[in-house]
Amino acid sequence: MTFLAFAPHAARNLCAGLSSALLIAASLPELAEARDVRDATPRIAVVSAFAPELEILKGEMRDRSEHSVNGVNFAMGTLEGRRVVLFLSGISVVNAAMTAQLALDRFAIEGIVFSGIAGGVDPSLGIGDVAVPERWGQYLEMLFAREVDGSWATMPFFEYPYGNFGMMFPRPVTVLHAGADGPETRFWFPVDEALLEAARGAADKVTFARCTADGRCLERLPRIVVGGSGVSGGAFVDNADFRTWVFETFGARLLDMESAAVAHVAYANGVPFVAVRSLADLAGGGAGANQMETFLELAAGNAAAVVRAMLREMPGRP
């Protein structure tokens, strides 16, 4: 006796269920290495963390059109003669990673340029200066160790490539990308060399602001530095001791809350990336109170000026 003869109703229900599952599976988007592109026009993505940074660049766009995806507004058009899509990452690492991947899934993005402000940790740099690091790391990927007999007990299954700040031990992250045999462990995510070269070419072609709109001026004219390291994490840092540790441990020129997350996403997707960050404060290193609110617009404007000059320097403009 066959199974169908023995349990005709159960068998028919099972077959019907399998057929429905196959039909549903066939209707789902196919899993593939290619990104789900909704706009096939090649564009440079220009990203900022929050509105005052992005509005400066949006005001210079031509032929602008906008639409929203999952609440994120994307502005498409041209900037300095190059096709671009501008959008806000949102503040901090999760928002930045999420919106970067959203953009990559819906646009034919040939490069990502992050424009915004940061906190300076390199003592040689001052407010208003613009840094374009050659690599980014996530300094708050950490083990918080327990104290045992007056010392810190680390876990043996993590790597600790850098010195600790008290109980806080930095560690690398893992990343998956096409062509890899498995997860790759790394601390630093490199910036695209061609985009760095565009920053070098733009360095002597930018006029930086030294004074705010209400007349508060910096002691010297800001400058641009290309190369070195930048770090990101989900903390607003305004602490002199921690600032010193970040500089001495990572050799970082600055820290922010988004760039390394976007660098991670760009690396995983094989998309060129660079971040242009202007210092709005010194992350606790100033003599008085934090000055971000005072110099936010000045710093954001200096970063935007470098981004525009870089777009002009990039080869292959349409």
Coordinates of C-alpha atoms in Angstrom, one line a residue:
M1 CA 0.0 0.0 0.0
T2 CA 1.4 3.4 -0.9
F3 CA 1.6 6.4 1.4
L4 CA -0.9 8.3 -0.8
A5 CA -3.4 5.4 -0.5
F6 CA -2.8 5.2 3.2
A7 CA -3.2 8.9 4.0
P8 CA -4.7 10.6 1.0
H9 CA -5.8 13.8 2.7
A10 CA -2.5 14.3 4.6
A11 CA -0.5 13.6 1.4
R12 CA -2.6 16.0 -0.7
N13 CA -2.2 18.6 2.0
L14 CA 1.6 18.0 2.1
C15 CA 1.9 18.2 -1.7
A16 CA -0.2 21.4 -1.8
G17 CA 2.0 22.9 0.9
L18 CA 5.2 22.1 -0.9
S19 CA 3.8 23.5 -4.1
S20 CA 2.8 26.8 -2.4
A21 CA 6.2 27.0 -0.8
L22 CA 7.9 26.6 -4.2
L23 CA 5.7 29.3 -5.7
I24 CA 6.5 31.7 -2.9
A25 CA 10.2 31.0 -3.2
A26 CA 10.0 31.6 -6.9
S27 CA 8.4 35.0 -6.3
L28 CA 11.1 36.2 -3.9
P29 CA 14.1 38.3 -5.1
E30 CA 16.9 36.0 -6.3
L31 CA 19.9 36.0 -4.0
A32 CA 22.9 37.1 -6.0
E33 CA 26.2 39.0 -5.7
A34 CA 24.8 41.9 -7.7
R35 CA 23.2 44.7 -5.8
D36 CA 19.5 45.5 -6.2
V37 CA 19.9 48.6 -8.4
R38 CA 16.8 50.7 -8.9
D39 CA 18.6 53.6 -10.5
A40 CA 21.2 52.4 -13.0
T41 CA 22.9 55.8 -13.5
P42 CA 26.5 55.7 -12.1
R43 CA 26.8 58.2 -9.2
I44 CA 29.1 59.3 -6.5
A45 CA 27.3 59.0 -3.1
V46 CA 28.0 62.1 -1.0
V47 CA 27.0 61.5 2.6
S48 CA 26.8 63.5 5.8
A49 CA 25.7 62.6 9.3
F50 CA 23.2 65.4 9.9
A51 CA 21.4 68.2 8.0
P52 CA 23.6 71.3 8.5
E53 CA 26.5 69.4 6.9
L54 CA 24.5 68.2 3.9
E55 CA 22.5 71.3 3.2
I56 CA 25.6 73.2 2.2
L57 CA 26.2 70.7 -0.6
K58 CA 22.6 70.3 -1.6
G59 CA 22.4 74.0 -2.2
E60 CA 25.1 73.7 -4.9
M61 CA 23.4 70.8 -6.8
R62 CA 22.0 71.2 -10.3
D63 CA 19.0 69.3 -11.8
R64 CA 18.0 68.0 -8.4
S65 CA 15.3 65.5 -7.9
E66 CA 14.5 63.7 -4.6
H67 CA 12.7 60.7 -3.4
S68 CA 12.5 58.8 -0.1
V69 CA 13.2 55.1 0.7
N70 CA 12.5 53.8 4.2
G71 CA 12.3 57.4 5.4
V72 CA 15.8 58.3 4.0
N73 CA 15.7 61.2 1.5
F74 CA 17.9 60.8 -1.5
A75 CA 18.8 63.9 -3.6
M76 CA 20.0 63.1 -7.2
G77 CA 21.5 65.5 -9.6
T78 CA 24.9 66.9 -10.5
L79 CA 27.5 68.6 -8.3
E80 CA 30.7 70.1 -9.8
G81 CA 29.8 68.4 -13.1
R82 CA 29.5 64.9 -11.6
R83 CA 26.4 62.8 -11.1
V84 CA 25.8 62.3 -7.4
V85 CA 23.3 61.1 -4.9
L86 CA 23.3 63.0 -1.6
F87 CA 21.7 61.7 1.6
L88 CA 22.1 61.7 5.4
S89 CA 23.6 58.8 7.1
G90 CA 22.1 59.6 10.5
I91 CA 24.2 60.0 13.6
S92 CA 26.3 57.0 14.9
V93 CA 27.5 53.7 13.6
V94 CA 24.2 51.7 13.2
N95 CA 22.4 54.5 11.3
A96 CA 25.5 55.1 9.1
A97 CA 25.9 51.4 8.2
M98 CA 22.2 50.9 7.6
T99 CA 21.8 53.9 5.3
A100 CA 25.0 53.2 3.4
Q101 CA 23.8 49.7 2.6
L102 CA 20.4 51.0 1.6
A103 CA 22.0 53.4 -0.9
L104 CA 24.2 50.7 -2.3
D105 CA 21.2 48.4 -2.8
R106 CA 19.3 51.0 -4.8
F107 CA 21.8 53.1 -6.7
A108 CA 24.7 52.3 -9.1
I109 CA 27.2 53.9 -6.7
E110 CA 30.8 54.1 -8.0
G111 CA 32.2 55.7 -4.9
I112 CA 31.3 57.0 -1.4
V113 CA 32.5 60.4 -0.1
F114 CA 31.6 61.3 3.5
S115 CA 31.5 65.0 4.3
G116 CA 31.2 66.3 7.8
I117 CA 32.6 67.4 11.2
A118 CA 34.7 65.5 13.7
G119 CA 36.5 65.8 17.0
G120 CA 40.3 66.4 16.7
V121 CA 42.7 64.2 18.7
D122 CA 46.0 65.0 16.9
P123 CA 47.6 67.8 18.9
S124 CA 49.1 69.3 15.7
L125 CA 45.6 69.9 14.3
G126 CA 43.2 72.7 15.3
I127 CA 39.5 73.5 14.9
G128 CA 38.6 74.2 11.2
D129 CA 41.3 71.9 9.8
V130 CA 40.3 69.2 7.4
A131 CA 41.6 65.7 7.6
V132 CA 41.2 63.0 5.0
P133 CA 42.5 59.8 6.6
E134 CA 43.9 56.8 4.6
R135 CA 42.3 54.2 6.9
W136 CA 39.5 53.9 9.5
G137 CA 39.0 51.7 12.5
Q138 CA 36.2 51.2 15.1
Y139 CA 37.8 52.1 18.4
L140 CA 34.8 51.2 20.5
E141 CA 34.8 47.5 19.4
M142 CA 36.1 46.4 22.8
L143 CA 36.2 43.9 25.6
F144 CA 35.3 45.5 28.9
A145 CA 37.4 43.3 31.1
R146 CA 36.8 42.2 34.7
E147 CA 39.3 43.0 37.4
V148 CA 40.9 40.1 39.1
D149 CA 43.5 40.5 41.8
G150 CA 44.3 44.1 40.8
S151 CA 44.7 43.4 37.0
W152 CA 42.4 43.0 34.0
A153 CA 41.4 39.5 32.9
T154 CA 41.0 39.4 29.1
M155 CA 39.2 36.6 27.2
P156 CA 41.6 34.3 25.2
F157 CA 39.4 34.0 22.1
F158 CA 39.7 37.7 21.1
E159 CA 42.7 39.5 19.6
Y160 CA 44.0 42.6 21.3
P161 CA 46.2 44.5 18.8
Y162 CA 46.2 47.8 20.8
G163 CA 46.7 48.9 24.4
N164 CA 43.8 49.3 26.8
F165 CA 42.2 52.3 28.4
G166 CA 41.6 50.9 31.9
M167 CA 39.1 48.0 31.6
M168 CA 38.6 48.8 27.9
F169 CA 40.5 46.6 25.4
P170 CA 40.1 47.4 21.7
R171 CA 39.7 44.4 19.3
P172 CA 39.2 43.9 15.6
V173 CA 35.9 43.2 13.8
T174 CA 35.0 40.6 11.2
V175 CA 33.7 41.3 7.8
L176 CA 32.3 39.2 4.9
H177 CA 32.7 40.1 1.3
A178 CA 32.4 38.5 -2.2
G179 CA 35.2 36.1 -3.0
A180 CA 36.3 35.5 0.6
D181 CA 36.5 32.0 2.0
G182 CA 35.0 33.1 5.2
P183 CA 34.9 36.0 7.7
E184 CA 38.0 38.2 7.7
T185 CA 39.2 39.8 10.9
R186 CA 40.6 43.3 10.7
F187 CA 40.8 46.5 12.6
W188 CA 41.6 49.0 9.8
F189 CA 39.5 49.6 6.6
P190 CA 41.5 51.3 3.9
V191 CA 40.4 54.3 1.9
D192 CA 40.5 54.2 -1.9
E193 CA 43.8 55.5 -3.2
A194 CA 42.3 57.3 -6.2
L195 CA 40.0 59.2 -3.9
L196 CA 42.9 60.1 -1.7
E197 CA 44.8 61.3 -4.7
A198 CA 41.8 63.6 -5.6
A199 CA 42.1 65.0 -2.0
R200 CA 45.8 65.7 -2.5
G201 CA 45.0 67.4 -5.8
A202 CA 42.4 69.5 -4.1
A203 CA 44.5 70.6 -1.2
D204 CA 45.9 73.8 -2.7
K205 CA 42.7 74.7 -4.5
V206 CA 40.4 75.3 -1.5
T207 CA 39.8 78.5 0.3
F208 CA 39.0 77.8 4.0
A209 CA 36.9 79.8 6.3
R210 CA 38.6 81.2 9.4
C211 CA 35.7 83.1 10.9
T212 CA 32.1 82.3 11.7
A213 CA 29.2 84.2 10.4
D214 CA 28.9 86.1 13.7
G215 CA 32.5 87.1 13.6
R216 CA 34.2 84.6 15.9
C217 CA 37.6 83.8 14.3
L218 CA 40.2 81.1 14.7
E219 CA 43.8 82.0 15.6
R220 CA 45.1 80.7 12.2
L221 CA 43.8 79.8 8.8
P222 CA 42.7 76.1 8.6
R223 CA 44.5 73.6 6.5
I224 CA 44.0 70.2 5.0
V225 CA 46.0 67.0 5.9
V226 CA 45.7 63.9 3.8
G227 CA 46.7 60.5 5.2
G228 CA 47.0 59.0 8.7
S229 CA 44.2 57.3 10.6
G230 CA 40.7 58.1 11.7
V231 CA 38.6 56.2 14.2
S232 CA 34.8 56.0 14.9
G233 CA 32.6 54.8 17.7
G234 CA 29.2 55.4 19.2
A235 CA 30.3 57.9 21.7
F236 CA 30.5 61.7 21.8
V237 CA 34.0 62.2 23.2
D238 CA 34.7 65.3 25.3
N239 CA 37.4 64.0 27.6
A240 CA 41.1 65.0 27.6
D241 CA 42.5 61.8 28.9
F242 CA 40.5 59.6 26.5
R243 CA 41.5 61.9 23.6
T244 CA 45.2 61.4 24.5
W245 CA 44.8 57.7 24.7
V246 CA 43.1 57.6 21.2
F247 CA 45.9 59.6 19.7
E248 CA 48.7 57.6 21.3
T249 CA 47.1 54.2 20.8
F250 CA 45.8 54.5 17.2
G251 CA 47.9 57.4 15.9
A252 CA 44.5 58.9 15.0
R253 CA 44.1 62.4 13.7
L254 CA 40.4 62.6 14.6
L255 CA 37.4 60.6 15.8
D256 CA 33.8 60.7 14.8
M257 CA 30.7 58.5 15.0
E258 CA 30.1 57.3 11.5
S259 CA 33.0 57.1 9.0
A260 CA 34.5 53.7 10.0
A261 CA 31.1 52.1 9.8
V262 CA 30.6 53.3 6.3
A263 CA 34.2 52.3 5.4
H264 CA 33.3 48.8 6.7
V265 CA 30.2 48.6 4.5
A266 CA 32.1 50.0 1.5
Y267 CA 34.8 47.4 1.9
A268 CA 32.3 44.6 2.2
N269 CA 30.6 45.7 -1.1
G270 CA 33.9 46.5 -2.9
V271 CA 33.0 50.2 -3.4
P272 CA 35.7 53.0 -3.1
F273 CA 35.3 55.1 0.0
V274 CA 36.8 58.3 1.5
A275 CA 35.8 60.5 4.4
V276 CA 36.5 64.2 4.6
R277 CA 36.2 65.5 8.1
S278 CA 36.7 69.0 9.5
L279 CA 37.3 69.5 13.2
A280 CA 34.5 71.3 15.0
D281 CA 36.0 70.6 18.4
L282 CA 39.0 69.0 20.1
A283 CA 37.2 66.1 21.8
G284 CA 38.0 67.5 25.3
G285 CA 41.4 68.9 24.4
G286 CA 40.5 72.5 24.4
A287 CA 41.3 74.9 27.3
G288 CA 37.6 75.7 27.9
A289 CA 34.2 74.3 27.2
N290 CA 33.5 72.2 24.1
Q291 CA 33.3 74.5 21.0
M292 CA 31.3 72.3 18.6
E293 CA 28.2 74.5 18.5
T294 CA 30.4 77.5 17.9
F295 CA 32.3 76.2 15.0
L296 CA 30.0 73.5 13.5
E297 CA 28.9 75.5 10.4
L298 CA 32.5 76.7 9.8
A299 CA 33.9 73.2 10.0
A300 CA 31.1 71.7 7.9
G301 CA 31.7 74.4 5.3
N302 CA 35.4 73.6 5.1
A303 CA 34.7 69.9 4.7
A304 CA 32.1 70.6 2.0
A305 CA 34.6 72.9 0.2
V306 CA 37.2 70.0 0.0
V307 CA 34.5 67.6 -1.2
R308 CA 33.6 69.9 -4.1
A309 CA 37.2 70.4 -5.0
M310 CA 37.7 66.6 -4.9
L311 CA 34.8 66.1 -7.3
R312 CA 36.5 68.5 -9.7
E313 CA 39.8 66.6 -9.4
M314 CA 38.3 63.1 -10.0
P315 CA 39.1 61.7 -13.5
G316 CA 36.3 60.8 -15.9
R317 CA 33.8 63.5 -15.2
P318 CA 30.8 63.3 -17.6

